[in-house]
C-alpha positions as a printed Julia matrix, in Angstrom:
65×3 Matrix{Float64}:
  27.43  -24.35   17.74
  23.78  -23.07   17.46
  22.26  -21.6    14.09
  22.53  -17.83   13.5
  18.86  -16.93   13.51
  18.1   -14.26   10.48
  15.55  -11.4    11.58
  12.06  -12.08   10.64
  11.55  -10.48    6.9
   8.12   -9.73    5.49
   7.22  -11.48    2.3
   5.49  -10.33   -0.13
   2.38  -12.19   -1.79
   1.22  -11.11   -5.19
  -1.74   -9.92   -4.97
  -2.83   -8.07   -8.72
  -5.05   -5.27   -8.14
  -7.72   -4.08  -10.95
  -6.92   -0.47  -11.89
  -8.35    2.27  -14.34
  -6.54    3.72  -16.89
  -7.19    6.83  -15.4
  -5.25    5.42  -12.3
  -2.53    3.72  -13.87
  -2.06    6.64  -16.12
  -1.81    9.07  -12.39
   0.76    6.13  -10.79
   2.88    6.49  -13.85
   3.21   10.25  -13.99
   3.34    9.84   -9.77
   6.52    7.61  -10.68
   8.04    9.48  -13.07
   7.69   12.74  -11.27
   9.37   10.86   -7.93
  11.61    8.69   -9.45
   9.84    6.17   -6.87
   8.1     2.32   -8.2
   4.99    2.66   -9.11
   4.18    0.03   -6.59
   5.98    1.53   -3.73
   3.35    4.25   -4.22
   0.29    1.39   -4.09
   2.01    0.34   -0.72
   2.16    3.16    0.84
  -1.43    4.48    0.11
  -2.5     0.55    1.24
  -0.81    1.45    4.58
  -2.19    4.78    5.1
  -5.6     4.01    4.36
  -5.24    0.96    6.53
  -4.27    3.38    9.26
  -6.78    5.76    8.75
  -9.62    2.89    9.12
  -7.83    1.81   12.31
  -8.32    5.4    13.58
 -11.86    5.64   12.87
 -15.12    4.07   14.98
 -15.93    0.39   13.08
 -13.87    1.83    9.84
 -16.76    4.02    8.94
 -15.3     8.25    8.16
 -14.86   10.35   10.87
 -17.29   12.85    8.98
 -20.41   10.38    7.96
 -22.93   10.21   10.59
């Protein structure tokens, strides 16, 4: 009898990112007012500035010349 094959999961790397206060101190209120991880909040804006850059010519803004 074969192996049940599991899906493929993603795994996560640590990867420490430098922050401001000023930042931090925005994530935390951002988590407190959601109720959501602070670093679900890093992921997401990760994703949808990766996603913006896709959609723009060589990553450069869609408004800079």
């Amino acid at each position: 009898m074969a192996a049940k094959k599991r899906p493929a999961q993603q795994i996560a790397k640590r990867y420490p990112p430098y922050l401001l206060a000023r930042q931090i101190a925005a994530l935390n209120k951002l988590s407190d007012d959601t109720e959501t991880p602070v670093q679900h909040h890093i992921r997401q804006a990760i994703d949808e500035y990766l996603e913006r850059r896709k959609k723009t010519k060589r990553g450069r803004s869609a408004v800079a010349s």
